[in-house]
GROMACS .gro file of N, CA, C and O in nm:
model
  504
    1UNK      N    1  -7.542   2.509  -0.689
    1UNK     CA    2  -7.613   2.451  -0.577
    1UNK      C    3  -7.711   2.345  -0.627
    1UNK      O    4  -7.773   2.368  -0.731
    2UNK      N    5  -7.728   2.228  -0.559
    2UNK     CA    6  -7.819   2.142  -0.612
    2UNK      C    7  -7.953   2.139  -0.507
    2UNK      O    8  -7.961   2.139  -0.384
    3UNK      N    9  -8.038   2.138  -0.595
    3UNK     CA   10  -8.161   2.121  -0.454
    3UNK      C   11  -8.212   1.998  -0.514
    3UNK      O   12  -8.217   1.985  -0.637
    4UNK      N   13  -8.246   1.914  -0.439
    4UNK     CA   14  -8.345   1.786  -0.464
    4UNK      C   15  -8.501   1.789  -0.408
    4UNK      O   16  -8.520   1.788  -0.286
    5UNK      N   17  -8.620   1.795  -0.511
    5UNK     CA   18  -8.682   1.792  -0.451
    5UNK      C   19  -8.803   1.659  -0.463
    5UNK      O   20  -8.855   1.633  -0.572
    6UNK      N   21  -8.834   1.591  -0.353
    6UNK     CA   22  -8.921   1.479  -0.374
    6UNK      C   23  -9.049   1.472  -0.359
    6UNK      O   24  -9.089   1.546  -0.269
    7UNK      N   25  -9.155   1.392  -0.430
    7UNK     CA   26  -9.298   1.396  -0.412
    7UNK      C   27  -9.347   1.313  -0.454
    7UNK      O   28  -9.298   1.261  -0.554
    8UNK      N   29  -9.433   1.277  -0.412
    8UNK     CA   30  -9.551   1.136  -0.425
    8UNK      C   31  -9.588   1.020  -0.335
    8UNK      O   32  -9.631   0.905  -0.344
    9UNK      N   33  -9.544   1.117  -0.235
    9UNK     CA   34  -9.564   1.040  -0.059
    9UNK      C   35  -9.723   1.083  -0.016
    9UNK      O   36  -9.778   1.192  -0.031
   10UNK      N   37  -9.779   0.953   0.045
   10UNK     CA   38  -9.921   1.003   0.126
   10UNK      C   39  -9.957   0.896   0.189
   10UNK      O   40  -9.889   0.794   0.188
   11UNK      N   41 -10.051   0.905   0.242
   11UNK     CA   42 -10.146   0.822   0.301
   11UNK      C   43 -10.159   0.673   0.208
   11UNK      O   44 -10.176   0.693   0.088
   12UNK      N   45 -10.155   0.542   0.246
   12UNK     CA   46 -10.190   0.405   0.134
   12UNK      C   47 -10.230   0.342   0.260
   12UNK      O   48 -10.200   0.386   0.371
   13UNK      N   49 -10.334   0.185   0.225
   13UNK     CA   50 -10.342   0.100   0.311
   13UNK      C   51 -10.218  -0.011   0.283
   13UNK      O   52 -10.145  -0.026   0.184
   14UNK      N   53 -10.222  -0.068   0.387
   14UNK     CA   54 -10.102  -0.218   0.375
   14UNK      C   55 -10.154  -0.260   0.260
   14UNK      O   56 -10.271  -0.256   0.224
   15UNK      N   57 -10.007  -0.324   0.175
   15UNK     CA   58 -10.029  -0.400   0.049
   15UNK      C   59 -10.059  -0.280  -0.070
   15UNK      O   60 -10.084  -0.298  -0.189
   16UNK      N   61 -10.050  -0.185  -0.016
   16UNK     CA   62 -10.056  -0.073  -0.161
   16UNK      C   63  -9.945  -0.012  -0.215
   16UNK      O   64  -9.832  -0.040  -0.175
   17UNK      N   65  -9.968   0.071  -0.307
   17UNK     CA   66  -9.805   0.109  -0.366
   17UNK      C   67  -9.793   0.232  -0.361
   17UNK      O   68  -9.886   0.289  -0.304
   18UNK      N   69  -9.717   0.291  -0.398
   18UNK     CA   70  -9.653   0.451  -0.403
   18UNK      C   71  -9.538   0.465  -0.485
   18UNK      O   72  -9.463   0.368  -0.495
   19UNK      N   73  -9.513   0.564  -0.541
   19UNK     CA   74  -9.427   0.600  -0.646
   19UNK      C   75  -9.367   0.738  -0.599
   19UNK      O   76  -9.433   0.841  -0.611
   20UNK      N   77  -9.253   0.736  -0.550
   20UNK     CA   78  -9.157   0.876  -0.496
   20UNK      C   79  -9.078   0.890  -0.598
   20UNK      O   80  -9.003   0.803  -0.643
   21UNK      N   81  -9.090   0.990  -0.633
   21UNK     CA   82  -8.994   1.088  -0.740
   21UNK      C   83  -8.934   1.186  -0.653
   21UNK      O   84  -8.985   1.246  -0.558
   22UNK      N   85  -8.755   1.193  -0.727
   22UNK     CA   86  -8.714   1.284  -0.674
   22UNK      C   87  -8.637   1.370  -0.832
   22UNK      O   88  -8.564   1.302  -0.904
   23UNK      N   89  -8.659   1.490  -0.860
   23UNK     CA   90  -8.613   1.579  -0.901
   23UNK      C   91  -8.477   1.638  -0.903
   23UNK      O   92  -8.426   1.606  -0.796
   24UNK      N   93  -8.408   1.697  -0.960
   24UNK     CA   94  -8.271   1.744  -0.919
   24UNK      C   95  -8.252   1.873  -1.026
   24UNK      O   96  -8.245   1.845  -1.146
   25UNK      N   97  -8.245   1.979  -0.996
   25UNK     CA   98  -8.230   2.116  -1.042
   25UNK      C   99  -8.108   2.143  -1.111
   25UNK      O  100  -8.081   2.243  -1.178
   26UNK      N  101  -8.039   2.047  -1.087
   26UNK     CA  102  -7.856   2.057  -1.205
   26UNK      C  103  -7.884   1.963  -1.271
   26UNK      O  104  -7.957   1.865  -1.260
   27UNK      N  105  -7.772   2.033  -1.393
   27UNK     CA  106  -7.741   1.932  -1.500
   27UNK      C  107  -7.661   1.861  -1.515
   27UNK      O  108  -7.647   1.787  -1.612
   28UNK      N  109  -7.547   1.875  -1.362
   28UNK     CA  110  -7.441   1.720  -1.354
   28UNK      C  111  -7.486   1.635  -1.277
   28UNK      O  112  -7.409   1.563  -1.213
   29UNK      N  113  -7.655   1.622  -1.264
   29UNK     CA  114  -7.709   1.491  -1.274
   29UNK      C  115  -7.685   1.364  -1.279
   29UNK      O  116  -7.720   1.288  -1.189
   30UNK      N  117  -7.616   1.321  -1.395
   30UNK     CA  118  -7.581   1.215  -1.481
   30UNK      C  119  -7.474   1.168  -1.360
   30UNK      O  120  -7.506   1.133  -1.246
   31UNK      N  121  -7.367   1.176  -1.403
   31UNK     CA  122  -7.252   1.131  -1.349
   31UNK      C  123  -7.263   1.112  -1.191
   31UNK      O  124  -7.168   1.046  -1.150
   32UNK      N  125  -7.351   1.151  -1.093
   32UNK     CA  126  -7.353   1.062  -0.942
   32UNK      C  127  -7.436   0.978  -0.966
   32UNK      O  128  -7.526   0.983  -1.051
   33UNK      N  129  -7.401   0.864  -0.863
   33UNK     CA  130  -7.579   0.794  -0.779
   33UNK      C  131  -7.644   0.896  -0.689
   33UNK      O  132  -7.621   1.006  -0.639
   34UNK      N  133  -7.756   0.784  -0.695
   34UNK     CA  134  -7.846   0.852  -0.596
   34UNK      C  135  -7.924   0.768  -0.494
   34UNK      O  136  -7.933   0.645  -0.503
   35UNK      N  137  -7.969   0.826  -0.414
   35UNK     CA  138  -7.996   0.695  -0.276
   35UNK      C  139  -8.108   0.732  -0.216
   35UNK      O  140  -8.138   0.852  -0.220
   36UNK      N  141  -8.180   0.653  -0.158
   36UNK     CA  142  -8.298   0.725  -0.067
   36UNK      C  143  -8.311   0.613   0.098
   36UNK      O  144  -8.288   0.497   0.130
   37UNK      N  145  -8.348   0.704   0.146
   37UNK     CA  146  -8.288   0.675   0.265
   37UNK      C  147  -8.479   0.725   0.370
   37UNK      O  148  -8.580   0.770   0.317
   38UNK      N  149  -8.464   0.702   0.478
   38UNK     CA  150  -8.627   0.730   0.561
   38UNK      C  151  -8.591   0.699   0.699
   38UNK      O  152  -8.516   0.610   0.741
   39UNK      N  153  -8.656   0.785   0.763
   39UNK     CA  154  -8.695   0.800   0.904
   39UNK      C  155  -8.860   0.809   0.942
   39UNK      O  156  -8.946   0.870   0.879
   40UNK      N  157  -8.875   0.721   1.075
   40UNK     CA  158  -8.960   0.705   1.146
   40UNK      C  159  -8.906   0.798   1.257
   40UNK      O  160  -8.794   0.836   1.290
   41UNK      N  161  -9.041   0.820   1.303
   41UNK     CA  162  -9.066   0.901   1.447
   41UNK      C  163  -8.986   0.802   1.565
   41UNK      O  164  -9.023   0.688   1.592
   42UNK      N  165  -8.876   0.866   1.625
   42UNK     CA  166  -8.808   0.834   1.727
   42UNK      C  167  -8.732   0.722   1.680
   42UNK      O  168  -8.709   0.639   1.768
   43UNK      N  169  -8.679   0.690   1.546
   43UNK     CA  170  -8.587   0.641   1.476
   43UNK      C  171  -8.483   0.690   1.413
   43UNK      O  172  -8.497   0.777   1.327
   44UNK      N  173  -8.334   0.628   1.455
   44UNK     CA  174  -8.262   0.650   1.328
   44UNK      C  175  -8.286   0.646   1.196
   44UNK      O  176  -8.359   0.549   1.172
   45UNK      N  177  -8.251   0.723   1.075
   45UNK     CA  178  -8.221   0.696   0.989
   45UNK      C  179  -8.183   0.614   0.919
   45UNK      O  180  -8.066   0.579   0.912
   46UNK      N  181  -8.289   0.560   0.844
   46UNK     CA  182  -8.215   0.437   0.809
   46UNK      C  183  -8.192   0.419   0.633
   46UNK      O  184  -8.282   0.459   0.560
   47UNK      N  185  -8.072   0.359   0.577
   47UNK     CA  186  -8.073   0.345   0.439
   47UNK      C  187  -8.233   0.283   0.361
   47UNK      O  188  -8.314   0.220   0.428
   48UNK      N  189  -8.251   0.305   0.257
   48UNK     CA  190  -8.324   0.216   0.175
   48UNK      C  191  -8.330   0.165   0.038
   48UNK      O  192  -8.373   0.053   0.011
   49UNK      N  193  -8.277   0.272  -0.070
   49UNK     CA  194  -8.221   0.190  -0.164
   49UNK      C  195  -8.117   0.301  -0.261
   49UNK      O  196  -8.122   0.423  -0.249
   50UNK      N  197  -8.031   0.233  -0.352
   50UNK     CA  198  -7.962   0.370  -0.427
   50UNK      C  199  -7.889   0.291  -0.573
   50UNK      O  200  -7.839   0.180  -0.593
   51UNK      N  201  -7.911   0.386  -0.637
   51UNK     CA  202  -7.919   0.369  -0.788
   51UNK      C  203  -7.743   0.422  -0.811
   51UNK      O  204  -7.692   0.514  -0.748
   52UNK      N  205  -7.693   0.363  -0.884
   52UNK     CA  206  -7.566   0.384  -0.975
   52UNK      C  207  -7.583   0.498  -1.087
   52UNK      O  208  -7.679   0.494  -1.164
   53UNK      N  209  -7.473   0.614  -1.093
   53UNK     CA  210  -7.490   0.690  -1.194
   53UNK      C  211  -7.593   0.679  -1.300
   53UNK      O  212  -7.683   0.757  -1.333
   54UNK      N  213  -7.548   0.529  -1.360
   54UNK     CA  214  -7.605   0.482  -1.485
   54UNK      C  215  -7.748   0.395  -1.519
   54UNK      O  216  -7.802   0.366  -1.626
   55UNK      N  217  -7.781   0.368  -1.378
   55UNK     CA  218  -7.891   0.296  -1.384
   55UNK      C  219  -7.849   0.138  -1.384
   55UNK      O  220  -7.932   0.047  -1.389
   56UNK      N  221  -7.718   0.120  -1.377
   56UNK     CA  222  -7.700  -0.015  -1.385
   56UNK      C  223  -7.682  -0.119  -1.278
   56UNK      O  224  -7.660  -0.237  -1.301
   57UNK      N  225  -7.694  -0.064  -1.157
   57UNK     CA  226  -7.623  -0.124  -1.045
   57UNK      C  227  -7.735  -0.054  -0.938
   57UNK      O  228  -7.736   0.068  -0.922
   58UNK      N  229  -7.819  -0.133  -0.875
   58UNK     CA  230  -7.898  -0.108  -0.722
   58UNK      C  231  -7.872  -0.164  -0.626
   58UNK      O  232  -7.831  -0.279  -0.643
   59UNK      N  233  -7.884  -0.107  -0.464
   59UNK     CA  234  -7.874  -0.213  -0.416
   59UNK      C  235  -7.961  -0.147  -0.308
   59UNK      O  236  -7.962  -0.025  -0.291
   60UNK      N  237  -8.040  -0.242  -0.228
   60UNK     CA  238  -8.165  -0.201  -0.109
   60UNK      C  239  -8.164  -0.297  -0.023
   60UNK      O  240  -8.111  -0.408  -0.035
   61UNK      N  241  -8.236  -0.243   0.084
   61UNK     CA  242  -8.208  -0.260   0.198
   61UNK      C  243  -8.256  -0.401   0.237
   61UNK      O  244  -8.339  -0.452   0.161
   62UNK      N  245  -8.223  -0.462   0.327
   62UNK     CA  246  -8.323  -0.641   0.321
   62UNK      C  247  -8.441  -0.623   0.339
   62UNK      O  248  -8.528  -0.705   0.309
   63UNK      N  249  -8.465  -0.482   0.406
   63UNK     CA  250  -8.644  -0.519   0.454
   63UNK      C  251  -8.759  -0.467   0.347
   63UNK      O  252  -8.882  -0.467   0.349
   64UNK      N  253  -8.662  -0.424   0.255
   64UNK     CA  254  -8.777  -0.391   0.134
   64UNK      C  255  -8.730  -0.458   0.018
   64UNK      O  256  -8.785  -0.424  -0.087
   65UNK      N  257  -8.649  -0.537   0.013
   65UNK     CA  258  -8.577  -0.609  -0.114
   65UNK      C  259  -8.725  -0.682  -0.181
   65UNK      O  260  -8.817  -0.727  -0.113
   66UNK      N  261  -8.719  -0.678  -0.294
   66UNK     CA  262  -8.865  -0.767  -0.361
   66UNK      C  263  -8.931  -0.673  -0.335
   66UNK      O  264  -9.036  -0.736  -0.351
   67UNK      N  265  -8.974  -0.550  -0.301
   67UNK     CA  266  -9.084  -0.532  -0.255
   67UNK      C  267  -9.067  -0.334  -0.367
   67UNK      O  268  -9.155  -0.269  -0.424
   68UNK      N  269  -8.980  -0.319  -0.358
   68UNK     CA  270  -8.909  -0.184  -0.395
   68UNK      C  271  -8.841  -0.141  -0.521
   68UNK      O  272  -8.781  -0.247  -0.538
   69UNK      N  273  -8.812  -0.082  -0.602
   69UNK     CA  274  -8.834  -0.077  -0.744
   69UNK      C  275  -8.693   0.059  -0.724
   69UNK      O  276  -8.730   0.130  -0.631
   70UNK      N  277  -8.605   0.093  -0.758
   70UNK     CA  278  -8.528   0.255  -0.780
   70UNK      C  279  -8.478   0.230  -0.943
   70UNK      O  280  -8.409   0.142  -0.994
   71UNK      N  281  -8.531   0.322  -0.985
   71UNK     CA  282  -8.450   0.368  -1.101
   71UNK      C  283  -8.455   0.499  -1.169
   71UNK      O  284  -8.537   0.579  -1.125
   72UNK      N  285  -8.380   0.535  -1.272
   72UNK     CA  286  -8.331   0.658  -1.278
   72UNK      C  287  -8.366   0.702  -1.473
   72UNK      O  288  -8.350   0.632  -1.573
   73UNK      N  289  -8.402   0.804  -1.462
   73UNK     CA  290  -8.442   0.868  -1.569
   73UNK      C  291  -8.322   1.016  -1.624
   73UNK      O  292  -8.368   1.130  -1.619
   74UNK      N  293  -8.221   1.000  -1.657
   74UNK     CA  294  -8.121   1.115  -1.638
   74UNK      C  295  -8.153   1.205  -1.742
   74UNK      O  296  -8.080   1.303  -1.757
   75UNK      N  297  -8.262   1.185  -1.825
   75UNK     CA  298  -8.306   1.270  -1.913
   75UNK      C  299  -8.379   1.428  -1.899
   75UNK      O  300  -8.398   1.537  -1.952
   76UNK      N  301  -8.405   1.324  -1.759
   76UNK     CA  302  -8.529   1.387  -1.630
   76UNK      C  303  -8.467   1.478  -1.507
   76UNK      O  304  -8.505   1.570  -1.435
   77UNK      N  305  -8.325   1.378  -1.531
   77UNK     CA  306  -8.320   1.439  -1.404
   77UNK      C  307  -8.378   1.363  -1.271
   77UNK      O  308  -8.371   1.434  -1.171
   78UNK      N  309  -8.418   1.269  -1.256
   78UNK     CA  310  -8.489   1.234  -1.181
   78UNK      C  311  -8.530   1.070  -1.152
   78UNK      O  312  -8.575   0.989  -1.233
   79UNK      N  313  -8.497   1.050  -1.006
   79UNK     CA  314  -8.530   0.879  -0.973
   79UNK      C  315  -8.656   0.877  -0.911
   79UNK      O  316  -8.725   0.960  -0.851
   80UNK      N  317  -8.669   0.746  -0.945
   80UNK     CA  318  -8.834   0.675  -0.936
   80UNK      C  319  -8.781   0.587  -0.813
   80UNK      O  320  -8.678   0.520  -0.818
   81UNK      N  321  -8.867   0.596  -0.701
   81UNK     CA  322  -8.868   0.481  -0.596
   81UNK      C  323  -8.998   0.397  -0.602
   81UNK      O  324  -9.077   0.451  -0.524
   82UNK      N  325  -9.049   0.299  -0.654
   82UNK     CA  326  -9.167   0.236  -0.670
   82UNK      C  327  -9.168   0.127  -0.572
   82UNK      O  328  -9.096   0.028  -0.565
   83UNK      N  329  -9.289   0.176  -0.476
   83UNK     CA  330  -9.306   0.034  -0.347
   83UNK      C  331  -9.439   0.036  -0.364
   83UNK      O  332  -9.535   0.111  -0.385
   84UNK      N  333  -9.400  -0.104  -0.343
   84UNK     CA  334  -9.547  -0.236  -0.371
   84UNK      C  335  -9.515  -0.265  -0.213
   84UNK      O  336  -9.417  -0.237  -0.143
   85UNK      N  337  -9.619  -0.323  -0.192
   85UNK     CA  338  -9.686  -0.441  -0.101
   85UNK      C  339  -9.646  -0.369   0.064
   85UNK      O  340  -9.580  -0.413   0.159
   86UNK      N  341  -9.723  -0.234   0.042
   86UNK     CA  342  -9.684  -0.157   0.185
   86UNK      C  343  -9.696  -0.241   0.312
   86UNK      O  344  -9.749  -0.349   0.342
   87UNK      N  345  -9.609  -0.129   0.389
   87UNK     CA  346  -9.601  -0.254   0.512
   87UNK      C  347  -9.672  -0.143   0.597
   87UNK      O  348  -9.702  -0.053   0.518
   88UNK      N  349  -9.710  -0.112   0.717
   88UNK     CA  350  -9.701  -0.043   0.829
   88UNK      C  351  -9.558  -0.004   0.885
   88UNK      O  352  -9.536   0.106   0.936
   89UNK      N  353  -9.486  -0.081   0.874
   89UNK     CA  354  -9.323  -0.038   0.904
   89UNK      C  355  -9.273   0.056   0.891
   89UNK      O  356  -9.206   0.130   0.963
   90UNK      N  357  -9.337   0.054   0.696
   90UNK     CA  358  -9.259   0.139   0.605
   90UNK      C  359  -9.279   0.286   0.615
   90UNK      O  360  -9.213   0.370   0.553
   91UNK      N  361  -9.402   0.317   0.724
   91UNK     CA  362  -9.423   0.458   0.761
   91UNK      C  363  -9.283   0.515   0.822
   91UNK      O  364  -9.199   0.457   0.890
   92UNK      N  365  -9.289   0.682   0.761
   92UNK     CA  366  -9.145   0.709   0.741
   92UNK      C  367  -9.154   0.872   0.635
   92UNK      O  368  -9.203   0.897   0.525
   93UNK      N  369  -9.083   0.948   0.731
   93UNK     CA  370  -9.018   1.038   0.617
   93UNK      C  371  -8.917   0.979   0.477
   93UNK      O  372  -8.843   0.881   0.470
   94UNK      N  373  -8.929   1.016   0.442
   94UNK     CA  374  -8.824   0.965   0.301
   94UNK      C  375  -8.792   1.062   0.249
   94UNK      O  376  -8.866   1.159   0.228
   95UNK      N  377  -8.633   1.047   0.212
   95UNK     CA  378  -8.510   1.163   0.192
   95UNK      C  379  -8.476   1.095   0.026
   95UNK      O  380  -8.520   0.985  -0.009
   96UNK      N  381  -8.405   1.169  -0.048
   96UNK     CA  382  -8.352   1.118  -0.177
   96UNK      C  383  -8.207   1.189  -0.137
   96UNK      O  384  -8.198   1.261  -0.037
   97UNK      N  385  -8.154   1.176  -0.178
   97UNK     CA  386  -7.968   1.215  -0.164
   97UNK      C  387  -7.911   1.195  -0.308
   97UNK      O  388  -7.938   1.109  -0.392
   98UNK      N  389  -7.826   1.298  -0.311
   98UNK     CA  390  -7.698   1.274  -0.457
   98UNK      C  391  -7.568   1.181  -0.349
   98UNK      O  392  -7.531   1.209  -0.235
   99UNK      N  393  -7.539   1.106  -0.408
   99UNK     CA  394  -7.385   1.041  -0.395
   99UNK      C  395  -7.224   1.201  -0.428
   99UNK      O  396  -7.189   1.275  -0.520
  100UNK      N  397  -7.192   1.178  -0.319
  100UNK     CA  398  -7.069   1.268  -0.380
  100UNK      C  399  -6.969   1.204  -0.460
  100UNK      O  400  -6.869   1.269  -0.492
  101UNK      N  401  -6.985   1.058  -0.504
  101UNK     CA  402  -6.874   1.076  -0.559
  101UNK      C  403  -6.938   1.020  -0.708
  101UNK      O  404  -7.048   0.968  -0.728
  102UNK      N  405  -6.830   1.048  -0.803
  102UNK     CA  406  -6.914   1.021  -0.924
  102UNK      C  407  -6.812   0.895  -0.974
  102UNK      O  408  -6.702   0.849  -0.942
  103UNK      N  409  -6.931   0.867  -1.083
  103UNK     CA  410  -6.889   0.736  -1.167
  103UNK      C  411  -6.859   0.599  -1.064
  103UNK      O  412  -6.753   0.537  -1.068
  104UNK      N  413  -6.950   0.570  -0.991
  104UNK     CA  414  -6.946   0.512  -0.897
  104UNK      C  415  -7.024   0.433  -0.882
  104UNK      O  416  -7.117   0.451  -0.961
  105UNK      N  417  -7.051   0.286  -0.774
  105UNK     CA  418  -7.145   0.221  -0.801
  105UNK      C  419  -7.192   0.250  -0.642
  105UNK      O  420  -7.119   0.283  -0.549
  106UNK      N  421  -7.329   0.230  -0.641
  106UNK     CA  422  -7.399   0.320  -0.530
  106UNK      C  423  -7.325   0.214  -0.378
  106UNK      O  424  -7.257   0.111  -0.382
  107UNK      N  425  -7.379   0.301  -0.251
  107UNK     CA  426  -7.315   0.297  -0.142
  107UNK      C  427  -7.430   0.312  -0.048
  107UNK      O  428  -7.516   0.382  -0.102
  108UNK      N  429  -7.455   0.284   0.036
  108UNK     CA  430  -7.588   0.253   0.171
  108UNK      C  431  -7.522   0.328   0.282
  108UNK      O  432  -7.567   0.323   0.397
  109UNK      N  433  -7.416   0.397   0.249
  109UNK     CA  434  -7.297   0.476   0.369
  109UNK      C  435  -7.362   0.639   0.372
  109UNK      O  436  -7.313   0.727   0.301
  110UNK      N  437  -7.470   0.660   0.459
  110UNK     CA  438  -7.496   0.840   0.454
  110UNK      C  439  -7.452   0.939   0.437
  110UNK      O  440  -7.487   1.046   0.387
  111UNK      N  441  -7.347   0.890   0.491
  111UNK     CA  442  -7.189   0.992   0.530
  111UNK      C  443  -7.130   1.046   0.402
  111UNK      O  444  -7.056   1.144   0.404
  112UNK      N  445  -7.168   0.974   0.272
  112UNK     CA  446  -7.163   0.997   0.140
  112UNK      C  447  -7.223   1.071   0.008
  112UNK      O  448  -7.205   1.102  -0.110
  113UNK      N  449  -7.310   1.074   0.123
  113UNK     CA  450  -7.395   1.164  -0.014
  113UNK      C  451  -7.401   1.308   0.064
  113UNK      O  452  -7.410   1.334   0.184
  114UNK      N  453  -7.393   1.373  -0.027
  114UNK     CA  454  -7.377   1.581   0.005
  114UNK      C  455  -7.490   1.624  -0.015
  114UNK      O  456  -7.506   1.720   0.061
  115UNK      N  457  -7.598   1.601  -0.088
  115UNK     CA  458  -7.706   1.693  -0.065
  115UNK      C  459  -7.765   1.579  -0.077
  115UNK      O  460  -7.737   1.465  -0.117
  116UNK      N  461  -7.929   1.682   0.004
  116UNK     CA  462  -8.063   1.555   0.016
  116UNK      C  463  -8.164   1.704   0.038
  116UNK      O  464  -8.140   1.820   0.073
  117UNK      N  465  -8.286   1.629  -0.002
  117UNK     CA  466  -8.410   1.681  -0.020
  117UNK      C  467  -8.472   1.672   0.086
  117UNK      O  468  -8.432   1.589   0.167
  118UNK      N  469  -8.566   1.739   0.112
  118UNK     CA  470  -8.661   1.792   0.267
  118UNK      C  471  -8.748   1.631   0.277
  118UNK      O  472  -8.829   1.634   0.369
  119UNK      N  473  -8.748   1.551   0.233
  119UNK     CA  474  -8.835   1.440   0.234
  119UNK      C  475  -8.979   1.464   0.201
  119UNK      O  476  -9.040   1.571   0.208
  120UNK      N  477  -9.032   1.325   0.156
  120UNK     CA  478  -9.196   1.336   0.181
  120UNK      C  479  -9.231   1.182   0.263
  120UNK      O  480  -9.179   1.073   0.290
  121UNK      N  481  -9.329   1.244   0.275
  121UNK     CA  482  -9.413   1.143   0.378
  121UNK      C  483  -9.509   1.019   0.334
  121UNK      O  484  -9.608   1.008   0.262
  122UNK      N  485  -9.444   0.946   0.399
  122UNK     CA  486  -9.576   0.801   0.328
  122UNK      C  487  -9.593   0.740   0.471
  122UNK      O  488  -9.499   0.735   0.550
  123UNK      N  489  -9.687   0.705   0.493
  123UNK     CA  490  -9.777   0.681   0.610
  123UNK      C  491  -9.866   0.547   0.549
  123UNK      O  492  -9.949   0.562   0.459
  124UNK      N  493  -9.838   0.429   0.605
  124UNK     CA  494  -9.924   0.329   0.567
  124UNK      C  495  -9.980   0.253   0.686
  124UNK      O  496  -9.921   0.204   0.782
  125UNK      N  497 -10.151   0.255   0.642
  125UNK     CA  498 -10.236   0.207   0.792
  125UNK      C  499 -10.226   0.064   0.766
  125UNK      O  500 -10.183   0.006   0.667
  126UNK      N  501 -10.264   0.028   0.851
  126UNK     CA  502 -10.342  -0.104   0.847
  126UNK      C  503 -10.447  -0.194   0.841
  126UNK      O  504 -10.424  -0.315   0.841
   0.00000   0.00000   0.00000
């Protein structure tokens, strides 16, 4: 069973940063991507960025492109989501997900990834 678990969501003003880590409790780690994805209150779900098995290949969403950082530590176990230059927008649960399929280059398709983590919360005022 894989559990993902994420943290380093809180409270920032606009223009500040945050650093979400997500964790992963197995050791076939390595071989998926991984993706993170966020919801607002009375919003769909929406993609936001996802890392390639290997760390070699990202791809994110337009409204945080430049602004958003994913990469992956497989030593760890664990991806880094680093956002600069908060928006108010960007308020939002935030999910991390494994990719089901492996050796793969990442995918913005939900429907794809098999497990995801309870989210954490980043809330940015203005």
């Amino acid at each position: 069973q894989v559990q993902l678990v994420e943290s380093g969501g809180g409270l920032v003003q606009a223009g500040g940063s945050l650093r979400l880590s997500c964790s992963a409790s197995v050791r076939t780690f390595t071989p998926y991507g991984m993706g993170w994805f966020r919801q607002a209150p009375g919003k769909e779900r929406e993609f936001v960025a996802a890392v390639s098995w290997n760390g070699a290949s990202t791809t994110y969403a337009d409204s945080v492109k430049g602004r958003f950082t994913l990469s992956r530590d497989n030593a760890k176990n664990t991806v880094y989501l680093q956002m600069n230059s908060l928006k108010p927008e960007d308020t939002a649960l935030y999910y991390c997900a494994r990719d089901s399929v492996r050796l793969t280059i990442p995918t913005t398709e939900a429907s794809r990834y098999d497990y995801w983590g309870q989210g954490t919360q980043v809330t940015v005022s203005s």
